[in-house]
CSV table of C-alpha atoms and ligand atoms in Angstrom, one decimal:
chain,number,residue,atom,x,y,z
J,1,MET,CA,114.4,98.8,70.7
J,2,ALA,CA,113.8,95.2,71.9
J,3,GLY,CA,113.1,93.4,75.1
J,4,GLU,CA,111.1,93.3,78.2
J,5,VAL,CA,111.0,95.9,81.0
J,6,ARG,CA,109.3,96.2,84.3
J,7,PRO,CA,109.0,99.9,85.3
J,8,PRO,CA,109.1,100.9,88.9
J,9,GLY,CA,106.1,100.8,91.2
J,10,ASP,CA,103.5,103.4,90.5
J,11,LYS,CA,104.4,106.7,92.1
J,12,SER,CA,100.9,107.9,92.9
J,13,ILE,CA,100.0,104.6,94.5
J,14,SER,CA,103.4,104.4,96.4
J,15,HIS,CA,102.8,107.8,98.0
J,16,ARG,CA,99.4,106.8,99.1
J,17,CYS,CA,100.6,103.4,100.5
J,18,VAL,CA,103.1,105.2,102.7
J,19,LEU,CA,100.7,107.9,103.9
J,20,LEU,CA,97.9,105.4,104.7
J,21,SER,CA,100.4,103.2,106.5
J,22,LEU,CA,101.2,106.2,108.8
J,23,LEU,CA,97.5,106.7,109.5
J,24,ALA,CA,97.0,103.0,110.2
J,25,ASN,CA,97.7,101.5,113.6
J,26,GLY,CA,100.3,98.8,113.5
J,27,ARG,CA,102.5,97.2,110.9
J,28,SER,CA,102.0,97.8,107.2
J,29,GLU,CA,104.2,96.5,104.4
J,30,ILE,CA,104.7,97.7,100.8
J,31,PHE,CA,106.0,95.5,98.0
J,32,SER,CA,107.4,97.0,94.7
J,33,ILE,CA,107.3,100.6,96.0
J,34,SER,CA,108.6,103.4,93.7
J,35,LYS,CA,112.3,103.9,94.6
J,36,GLY,CA,112.4,107.5,93.3
J,37,GLY,CA,113.3,110.6,95.2
J,38,ASP,CA,109.6,111.7,95.5
J,39,VAL,CA,108.5,108.6,97.4
J,40,ASN,CA,111.7,108.7,99.4
J,41,SER,CA,110.6,112.1,100.6
J,42,THR,CA,107.2,110.6,101.6
J,43,LEU,CA,109.1,107.9,103.6
J,44,GLY,CA,111.2,110.7,105.3
J,45,ILE,CA,108.0,112.6,106.2
J,46,VAL,CA,106.2,109.7,107.8
J,47,GLU,CA,109.4,109.0,109.8
J,48,ALA,CA,109.5,112.6,110.9
J,49,LEU,CA,105.8,112.2,112.0
J,50,GLY,CA,106.7,109.3,114.2
J,51,ALA,CA,106.5,106.1,112.1
J,52,VAL,CA,109.3,103.5,112.1
J,53,VAL,CA,110.3,102.7,108.5
J,54,SER,CA,112.6,99.8,107.5
J,55,GLU,CA,113.4,97.8,104.4
J,56,THR,CA,113.6,94.0,104.4
J,57,ASP,CA,114.0,91.7,101.4
J,58,GLY,CA,113.0,94.5,99.0
J,59,ARG,CA,109.8,95.4,100.9
J,60,ILE,CA,109.2,98.5,103.0
J,61,VAL,CA,107.8,97.9,106.5
J,62,ILE,CA,106.1,100.8,108.3
J,63,GLU,CA,105.2,100.6,112.0
J,64,SER,CA,102.9,103.4,113.1
J,65,LYS,CA,101.3,104.5,116.3
J,66,GLY,CA,99.7,107.5,114.8
J,67,ILE,CA,100.9,111.0,114.0
J,68,GLN,CA,103.2,112.9,116.3
J,69,GLU,CA,104.2,116.5,116.1
J,70,PRO,CA,107.5,116.7,114.1
J,71,ARG,CA,110.7,118.3,115.4
J,72,LYS,CA,111.7,119.5,112.0
J,73,ILE,CA,110.4,120.9,108.7
J,74,LEU,CA,108.6,118.3,106.6
J,75,ASP,CA,110.7,118.2,103.4
J,76,VAL,CA,108.6,117.2,100.3
J,77,GLY,CA,111.6,117.5,97.9
J,78,ASN,CA,110.3,117.9,94.4
J,79,SER,CA,106.9,116.3,95.0
J,80,GLY,CA,103.8,118.3,94.5
J,81,THR,CA,101.6,115.3,95.1
J,82,LEU,CA,103.2,114.8,98.6
J,83,LEU,CA,102.9,118.5,99.4
J,84,ARG,CA,99.2,118.5,98.6
J,85,LEU,CA,98.3,115.2,100.2
J,86,ALA,CA,100.3,115.7,103.3
J,87,THR,CA,98.7,119.2,103.8
J,88,GLY,CA,95.2,117.7,103.7
J,89,MET,CA,96.2,114.7,105.9
J,90,LEU,CA,97.7,116.9,108.6
J,91,ALA,CA,95.0,119.6,108.7
J,92,GLY,CA,92.9,117.8,111.3
J,93,TYR,CA,95.8,116.6,113.7
J,94,GLN,CA,96.8,118.7,116.7
J,95,GLY,CA,100.2,120.1,116.2
J,96,HIS,CA,102.4,122.5,114.3
J,97,PHE,CA,103.6,121.3,110.9
J,98,VAL,CA,105.8,123.2,108.4
J,99,LEU,CA,106.0,121.8,104.9
J,100,SER,CA,108.5,122.9,102.3
J,101,GLY,CA,110.3,121.6,99.2
J,102,ASP,CA,112.7,122.5,96.4
J,103,GLU,CA,112.4,125.7,94.4
J,104,SER,CA,110.1,124.1,91.8
J,105,VAL,CA,107.6,122.7,94.3
J,106,ASN,CA,107.6,125.9,96.4
J,107,SER,CA,106.5,127.8,93.2
J,108,ARG,CA,103.5,125.6,92.6
J,109,PRO,CA,100.0,126.7,93.5
J,110,MET,CA,98.8,125.7,97.0
J,111,ASP,CA,95.7,127.9,97.2
J,112,ARG,CA,93.8,125.2,95.3
J,113,VAL,CA,94.2,123.1,98.5
J,114,ILE,CA,94.5,125.7,101.2
J,115,GLU,CA,91.2,127.4,100.3
J,116,PRO,CA,88.9,124.3,100.3
J,117,LEU,CA,90.6,123.0,103.5
J,118,ALA,CA,90.1,126.4,105.1
J,119,SER,CA,86.3,126.1,104.4
J,120,MET,CA,86.4,122.9,106.5
J,121,GLY,CA,88.0,124.9,109.3
J,122,ALA,CA,91.7,124.2,108.6
J,123,ARG,CA,94.3,126.7,109.7
J,124,ILE,CA,96.9,126.9,107.0
J,125,THR,CA,99.2,129.7,106.0
J,126,GLY,CA,101.7,129.9,103.2
J,127,ARG,CA,104.1,132.2,101.4
J,128,SER,CA,102.9,134.7,98.8
J,129,GLY,CA,99.5,135.4,100.3
J,130,ASN,CA,98.8,131.8,101.3
J,131,ARG,CA,99.4,130.6,97.7
J,132,MET,CA,102.7,128.7,98.0
J,133,ALA,CA,105.0,126.7,100.2
J,134,PRO,CA,106.6,126.9,102.6
J,135,ILE,CA,103.3,126.4,104.4
J,136,THR,CA,102.4,126.0,108.0
J,137,VAL,CA,99.5,123.8,109.1
J,138,LEU,CA,98.2,124.4,112.6
J,139,GLY,CA,96.1,121.3,113.2
J,140,SER,CA,92.5,122.1,114.1
J,141,GLU,CA,89.0,120.7,114.4
J,142,LEU,CA,87.4,120.2,110.9
J,143,LYS,CA,83.9,120.3,109.7
J,144,GLY,CA,82.6,118.0,106.9
J,145,HIS,CA,81.7,119.8,103.7
J,146,GLU,CA,80.5,119.1,100.2
J,147,PHE,CA,82.8,120.5,97.4
J,148,SER,CA,82.0,121.0,93.7
J,149,GLY,CA,83.6,123.2,91.1
J,150,LEU,CA,87.2,122.4,92.1
J,151,PRO,CA,89.9,122.0,89.5
J,152,ALA,CA,90.0,118.5,87.9
J,153,SER,CA,92.9,117.4,90.1
J,154,ALA,CA,93.4,114.1,91.9
J,155,GLN,CA,95.8,115.9,94.3
J,156,VAL,CA,93.2,118.4,95.4
J,157,LYS,CA,90.5,115.7,95.7
J,158,SER,CA,92.9,113.6,97.7
J,159,ALA,CA,93.9,116.4,100.1
J,160,ILE,CA,90.2,117.0,100.9
J,161,LEU,CA,89.3,113.3,101.3
J,162,LEU,CA,92.3,112.8,103.6
J,163,ALA,CA,91.3,115.8,105.7
J,164,GLY,CA,87.8,114.4,105.7
J,165,LEU,CA,89.0,111.4,107.7
J,166,ARG,CA,89.3,113.8,110.7
J,167,ALA,CA,86.2,115.9,110.1
J,168,ASP,CA,83.1,115.9,112.4
J,169,SER,CA,80.8,114.7,109.6
J,170,PRO,CA,81.1,113.2,106.0
J,171,THR,CA,83.0,115.2,103.4
J,172,SER,CA,82.2,115.0,99.7
J,173,VAL,CA,83.9,116.0,96.4
J,174,ILE,CA,81.8,116.1,93.3
J,175,GLU,CA,83.8,115.5,90.2
J,176,VAL,CA,82.6,116.4,86.7
J,177,VAL,CA,85.7,115.1,85.0
J,178,SER,CA,87.2,111.9,86.5
J,179,THR,CA,90.7,112.0,87.9
J,180,ARG,CA,92.7,109.1,89.2
J,181,PRO,CA,90.7,107.4,92.0
J,182,HIS,CA,93.6,105.9,94.0
J,183,THR,CA,92.9,107.7,97.3
J,184,GLU,CA,89.2,106.8,97.5
J,185,GLU,CA,89.8,103.2,96.4
J,186,MET,CA,92.7,102.7,98.7
J,187,LEU,CA,90.9,104.2,101.7
J,188,GLN,CA,88.2,101.6,101.1
J,189,GLU,CA,90.8,98.9,101.3
J,190,VAL,CA,91.8,100.0,104.8
J,191,GLY,CA,88.3,100.0,106.2
J,192,VAL,CA,87.2,103.6,105.6
J,193,ASP,CA,83.5,104.0,104.6
J,194,VAL,CA,83.8,105.7,101.2
J,195,GLU,CA,80.8,106.1,98.9
J,196,ILE,CA,81.3,106.7,95.2
J,197,VAL,CA,78.0,107.6,93.6
J,198,ASP,CA,77.4,108.1,89.8
J,199,LEU,CA,75.2,111.2,89.6
J,200,GLY,CA,74.9,110.9,85.8
J,201,GLY,CA,77.4,113.4,84.3
J,202,SER,CA,79.3,113.7,87.6
J,203,THR,CA,80.5,111.5,90.5
J,204,ARG,CA,80.1,112.2,94.2
J,205,ILE,CA,82.9,110.8,96.4
J,206,THR,CA,82.1,110.8,100.1
J,207,VAL,CA,84.4,109.9,102.9
J,208,HIS,CA,83.1,109.2,106.4
J,209,PRO,CA,85.4,110.2,109.3
J,210,ASN,CA,87.7,107.4,110.5
J,211,SER,CA,90.8,107.7,112.6
J,212,SER,CA,91.6,104.0,112.9
J,213,LEU,CA,92.7,102.7,109.5
J,214,LYS,CA,93.7,99.1,109.1
J,215,ALA,CA,97.3,98.2,108.6
J,216,LYS,CA,97.8,96.1,105.5
J,217,SER,CA,100.1,94.6,103.0
J,218,TRP,CA,100.2,96.6,99.7
J,219,ARG,CA,101.6,95.5,96.4
J,220,VAL,CA,102.3,98.3,93.9
J,221,PRO,CA,101.8,97.7,90.2
J,222,SER,CA,104.3,99.2,87.6
J,223,ASP,CA,103.8,102.8,86.8
J,224,PRO,CA,101.9,103.5,83.5
J,225,SER,CA,103.4,106.9,83.3
J,226,GLN,CA,106.9,105.3,83.1
J,227,ALA,CA,105.6,102.6,80.8
J,228,ALA,CA,104.6,105.3,78.3
J,229,PHE,CA,108.3,106.2,77.6
J,230,PHE,CA,109.1,102.7,76.5
J,231,VAL,CA,105.9,102.3,74.5
J,232,VAL,CA,106.5,105.5,72.6
J,233,GLY,CA,110.2,104.5,72.2
J,234,ALA,CA,109.2,101.2,70.6
J,235,LEU,CA,106.6,102.9,68.3
J,236,ILE,CA,108.9,105.5,66.8
J,237,THR,CA,112.1,103.4,66.3
J,238,PRO,CA,112.4,100.9,63.5
J,239,ARG,CA,112.3,97.1,64.0
J,240,SER,CA,111.2,97.5,67.7
J,241,GLU,CA,109.2,95.2,69.9
J,242,VAL,CA,108.9,95.9,73.6
J,243,LEU,CA,106.9,94.2,76.4
J,244,VAL,CA,106.3,96.5,79.4
J,245,LYS,CA,105.4,94.2,82.3
J,246,ASP,CA,102.9,94.4,85.1
J,247,VAL,CA,101.5,97.8,84.4
J,248,LEU,CA,98.7,99.4,86.3
J,249,VAL,CA,95.9,99.9,83.8
J,250,HIS,CA,93.0,102.1,84.8
J,251,LYS,CA,91.1,104.4,82.4
J,252,THR,CA,92.2,107.5,84.4
J,253,ARG,CA,95.8,106.5,83.8
J,254,THR,CA,96.0,104.9,80.4
J,255,GLY,CA,94.6,107.7,78.3
J,256,PHE,CA,98.0,107.7,76.5
J,257,LEU,CA,97.2,104.2,75.1
J,258,GLU,CA,93.9,105.5,73.7
J,259,VAL,CA,95.6,108.5,72.1
J,260,LEU,CA,98.4,106.3,70.6
J,261,LYS,CA,95.8,103.8,69.3
J,262,ARG,CA,94.0,106.7,67.5
J,263,MET,CA,97.4,107.5,66.0
J,264,GLY,CA,97.6,104.0,64.5
J,265,ALA,CA,100.0,102.6,67.1
J,266,GLN,CA,100.5,98.9,67.3
J,267,VAL,CA,99.9,98.4,71.0
J,268,GLU,CA,98.2,95.5,72.8
J,269,LEU,CA,97.2,95.0,76.4
J,270,ARG,CA,97.7,91.5,77.8
J,271,MET,CA,95.6,91.5,80.9
J,272,LYS,CA,97.0,89.7,84.0
J,273,SER,CA,94.3,90.7,86.4
J,274,ASP,CA,91.5,93.3,86.5
J,275,SER,CA,93.9,96.2,86.8
J,276,VAL,CA,97.3,94.9,85.7
J,277,ALA,CA,98.5,94.2,82.2
J,278,ASP,CA,101.6,93.7,80.1
J,279,ILE,CA,101.8,96.2,77.3
J,280,TYR,CA,103.2,95.1,74.0
J,281,ALA,CA,104.3,97.8,71.5
J,282,SER,CA,106.0,97.6,68.2
J,283,SER,CA,107.3,100.0,65.5
J,284,SER,CA,104.3,101.8,63.9
J,285,LYS,CA,103.5,104.4,61.3
J,286,LEU,CA,101.8,107.1,63.3
J,287,ARG,CA,99.2,109.7,62.2
J,288,ALA,CA,98.3,113.0,63.9
J,289,THR,CA,95.5,113.3,66.4
J,290,ASP,CA,93.9,116.0,68.6
J,291,ILE,CA,94.1,115.6,72.4
J,292,GLY,CA,91.9,117.8,74.6
J,293,GLY,CA,88.8,118.2,76.8
J,294,ASP,CA,87.8,115.6,79.4
J,295,GLU,CA,90.7,113.4,78.1
J,296,ILE,CA,93.3,115.7,79.6
J,297,PRO,CA,93.4,114.4,83.2
J,298,SER,CA,93.9,110.9,81.9
J,299,VAL,CA,97.1,111.9,80.0
J,300,ILE,CA,98.3,114.8,82.1
J,301,ASP,CA,101.7,113.3,82.9
J,302,GLU,CA,102.1,111.7,79.5
J,303,LEU,CA,101.7,114.8,77.4
J,304,PRO,CA,105.5,115.5,77.0
J,305,ILE,CA,106.1,112.0,75.6
J,306,LEU,CA,102.9,112.1,73.5
J,307,ALA,CA,104.3,115.4,72.1
J,308,ILE,CA,107.4,113.3,71.0
J,309,ALA,CA,105.0,110.8,69.4
J,310,ALA,CA,103.1,113.6,67.6
J,311,ALA,CA,106.4,115.0,66.3
J,312,ARG,CA,106.9,111.6,64.5
J,313,ALA,CA,103.4,111.4,63.2
J,314,GLU,CA,102.1,112.3,59.8
J,315,GLY,CA,100.0,115.5,59.9
J,316,THR,CA,99.3,118.2,62.5
J,317,SER,CA,98.3,117.3,66.1
J,318,GLN,CA,96.8,119.7,68.6
J,319,ILE,CA,96.9,119.6,72.3
J,320,THR,CA,94.2,121.9,73.9
J,321,GLY,CA,92.8,122.4,77.4
J,322,ALA,CA,96.0,121.5,79.1
J,323,GLU,CA,96.8,124.7,80.9
J,324,GLU,CA,97.5,122.5,84.1
J,325,LEU,CA,100.8,121.6,82.4
J,326,ARG,CA,102.0,125.2,83.2
J,327,VAL,CA,102.1,124.3,86.9
J,328,LYS,CA,103.8,121.0,86.9
J,329,GLU,CA,107.4,120.3,87.9
J,330,SER,CA,108.2,122.8,85.1
J,331,ASP,CA,106.0,124.8,82.9
J,332,ARG,CA,105.6,121.7,80.7
J,333,ILE,CA,104.1,123.6,77.7
J,334,LEU,CA,107.2,125.8,77.6
J,335,THR,CA,109.7,122.9,78.2
J,336,SER,CA,108.0,120.5,75.8
J,337,VAL,CA,107.9,123.2,73.1
J,338,GLY,CA,111.5,124.1,73.8
J,339,MET,CA,112.5,120.4,73.5
J,340,LEU,CA,110.7,119.9,70.2
J,341,ARG,CA,112.1,123.1,68.7
J,342,ALA,CA,115.6,122.0,69.7
J,343,PHE,CA,114.9,118.7,67.9
J,344,GLY,CA,114.0,120.8,64.8
J,345,VAL,CA,110.2,120.0,65.0
J,346,ASP,CA,107.6,122.5,63.8
J,347,VAL,CA,105.7,123.4,66.9
J,348,GLU,CA,103.5,126.3,68.1
J,349,GLU,CA,103.1,127.2,71.7
J,350,HIS,CA,99.5,128.0,72.9
J,351,LYS,CA,98.2,129.2,76.3
J,352,ASP,CA,96.6,125.8,76.9
J,353,GLY,CA,98.6,123.5,74.8
J,354,MET,CA,100.6,123.2,71.5
J,355,VAL,CA,100.3,122.4,67.8
J,356,ILE,CA,102.8,120.0,66.5
J,357,THR,CA,103.4,119.1,62.8
J,358,GLY,CA,105.1,115.8,62.6
J,359,SER,CA,107.5,114.3,60.1
J,360,ASP,CA,109.4,111.0,59.8
J,361,GLY,CA,112.8,112.8,59.2
J,362,PRO,CA,115.4,112.5,62.0
J,363,PHE,CA,115.5,114.9,64.9
J,364,ARG,CA,118.4,117.3,64.9
J,365,PRO,CA,121.4,116.9,67.2
J,366,SER,CA,120.6,119.3,70.1
J,367,VAL,CA,120.9,120.5,73.7
J,368,ILE,CA,117.7,120.0,75.6
J,369,GLU,CA,116.9,122.3,78.6
J,370,THR,CA,114.8,120.2,81.0
J,371,LYS,CA,114.5,122.7,83.8
J,372,PHE,CA,115.1,119.8,86.2
J,373,ASP,CA,111.8,118.2,85.1
J,374,HIS,CA,112.1,114.4,85.1
J,375,ARG,CA,109.4,113.8,82.5
J,376,ILE,CA,111.0,116.2,80.1
J,377,ALA,CA,114.4,114.6,80.6
J,378,MET,CA,112.9,111.1,79.9
J,379,SER,CA,111.0,112.3,76.9
J,380,ALA,CA,114.1,113.9,75.5
J,381,ALA,CA,116.0,110.6,76.0
J,382,ILE,CA,113.3,108.8,73.9
J,383,GLY,CA,113.5,111.6,71.3
J,384,SER,CA,117.2,111.2,71.1
J,385,LEU,CA,116.7,107.7,69.7
J,386,VAL,CA,115.5,109.2,66.4
J,387,ALA,CA,118.1,112.0,66.3
J,388,ASP,CA,120.9,111.9,63.7
J,389,GLY,CA,123.6,113.1,66.1
J,390,GLU,CA,124.4,113.8,69.7
J,391,VAL,CA,121.7,115.0,72.1
J,392,GLU,CA,122.7,116.6,75.3
J,393,ILE,CA,120.1,116.5,78.0
J,394,ARG,CA,120.7,119.2,80.7
J,395,ASP,CA,120.0,118.5,84.4
J,396,ALA,CA,119.0,115.0,83.7
J,397,SER,CA,119.6,114.0,87.3
J,398,SER,CA,115.9,114.9,87.9
J,399,VAL,CA,115.1,111.5,86.4
J,400,ASP,CA,116.0,110.1,89.9
J,401,THR,CA,112.9,111.7,91.4
J,402,SER,CA,110.7,109.1,89.7
J,403,TYR,CA,112.9,106.5,87.9
J,404,PRO,CA,116.5,105.9,89.1
J,405,GLY,CA,118.3,103.8,86.5
J,406,PHE,CA,116.0,104.8,83.7
J,407,LEU,CA,118.8,105.6,81.3
J,408,ALA,CA,120.6,102.2,81.9
J,409,VAL,CA,117.3,100.4,81.3
J,410,LEU,CA,116.7,102.3,78.1
J,411,LEU,CA,120.3,101.6,76.9
J,412,SER,CA,119.8,97.9,77.6
J,413,LEU,CA,116.7,97.9,75.3
J,414,VAL,CA,118.4,99.8,72.4
J,415,GLY,CA,121.4,97.4,72.6
P,1,S3P,C1,98.8,112.9,90.9
P,1,S3P,C2,97.9,113.7,90.2
P,1,S3P,C3,98.2,114.5,89.0
P,1,S3P,C4,99.5,114.1,88.4
P,1,S3P,C5,100.6,113.9,89.4
P,1,S3P,C6,100.2,112.8,90.4
P,1,S3P,C7,98.4,112.1,92.1
P,1,S3P,O1,98.2,115.8,89.4
P,1,S3P,O2,99.9,115.1,87.5
P,1,S3P,O3,101.8,113.6,88.8
P,1,S3P,O4,99.1,111.2,92.5
P,1,S3P,O5,97.3,112.5,92.6
P,1,S3P,P1,96.8,116.7,89.4
P,1,S3P,O6,95.8,115.9,90.1
P,1,S3P,O7,97.1,117.9,90.3
P,1,S3P,O8,96.6,117.0,88.0
């Protein structure tokens, strides 16, 4: 594998740019937004809520006069992030909002968001005893609240902070394990008073109510979760050198680089600014490592591709404490284990992770069941680079939810 690649705009940041542009008064613009289906769903939802969205010269322009009650169901597609964030955002707005998505998203837990929001006074109901979408939000007056003991989830934290914008007093979330801080940092950028206080062993994030966010121009850096596929691809294939350009680097997002460095990977960050770097990666002899504990949120989306790296490493790697994988776009413990087994890798499934014994022999020709999960499909595509025959990746169209064109880019790098 050889060459340079610039992955699409970060998906987490793109969602937030669009939602904050809806909450702002006036004209916002977004450069290098993610072009995947998930962020398209977010654009569709802000249009349904009254914003005018257009695209000019590769940038998205959003004109907003605030949230209006929609005339249709808000369709989140495959995006759990959108479902959680939009629910929190809407909880304090007068109106009737129904949110629903595809079969996968409508099977993912929503009680983790509905219950804390209800304790702020939100009126939200959902299928299956208020645990799943479709959900209905009846906007209501919200009270500020301090939360601790929530799951280590940036989506849950973000839903609460966005609801807090409309509460009658400040709202805080105390985090013991850090999760991606994009919502709180981006709220600060649009004029919201957000305090982030280190309590020694935990962090308190407090948002002060604010209904007049500033419109602004956003530039989205490349997605580290997409960069991870090319980095691992370069590491596990012979005579490879790849430069992945303009990637967002933040310790809550680049845990995969720390894991890979522990495995002996030749990777180098070439910083371009405080938070953006080019990542250089080249063929490496990998050794096993353990992944678990507080590290999990920083690698949560990269575990399937790290599982591919572990399958090529010398020794036995363990992933523990990753039960959250069970409630992603697919049950990613099951789909990752299934993928590795199909490739002929020695892997054990555990309730909260997996144990993988690596080898440097080729992967078997195989059929990979992805369960329509984009990250499993992309991990399988990288795995196929070290297979000694044909690999069929089922339902690979899911790749379009986060990275349309991924396969063509990968092919251009492998020549
Ligand atoms: C995301 C948070 C993570 C991650 C997801 C995107 C976000 O989910 O898996 O892909 O943008 O906030 P959790 O915070 O629920 O773990």
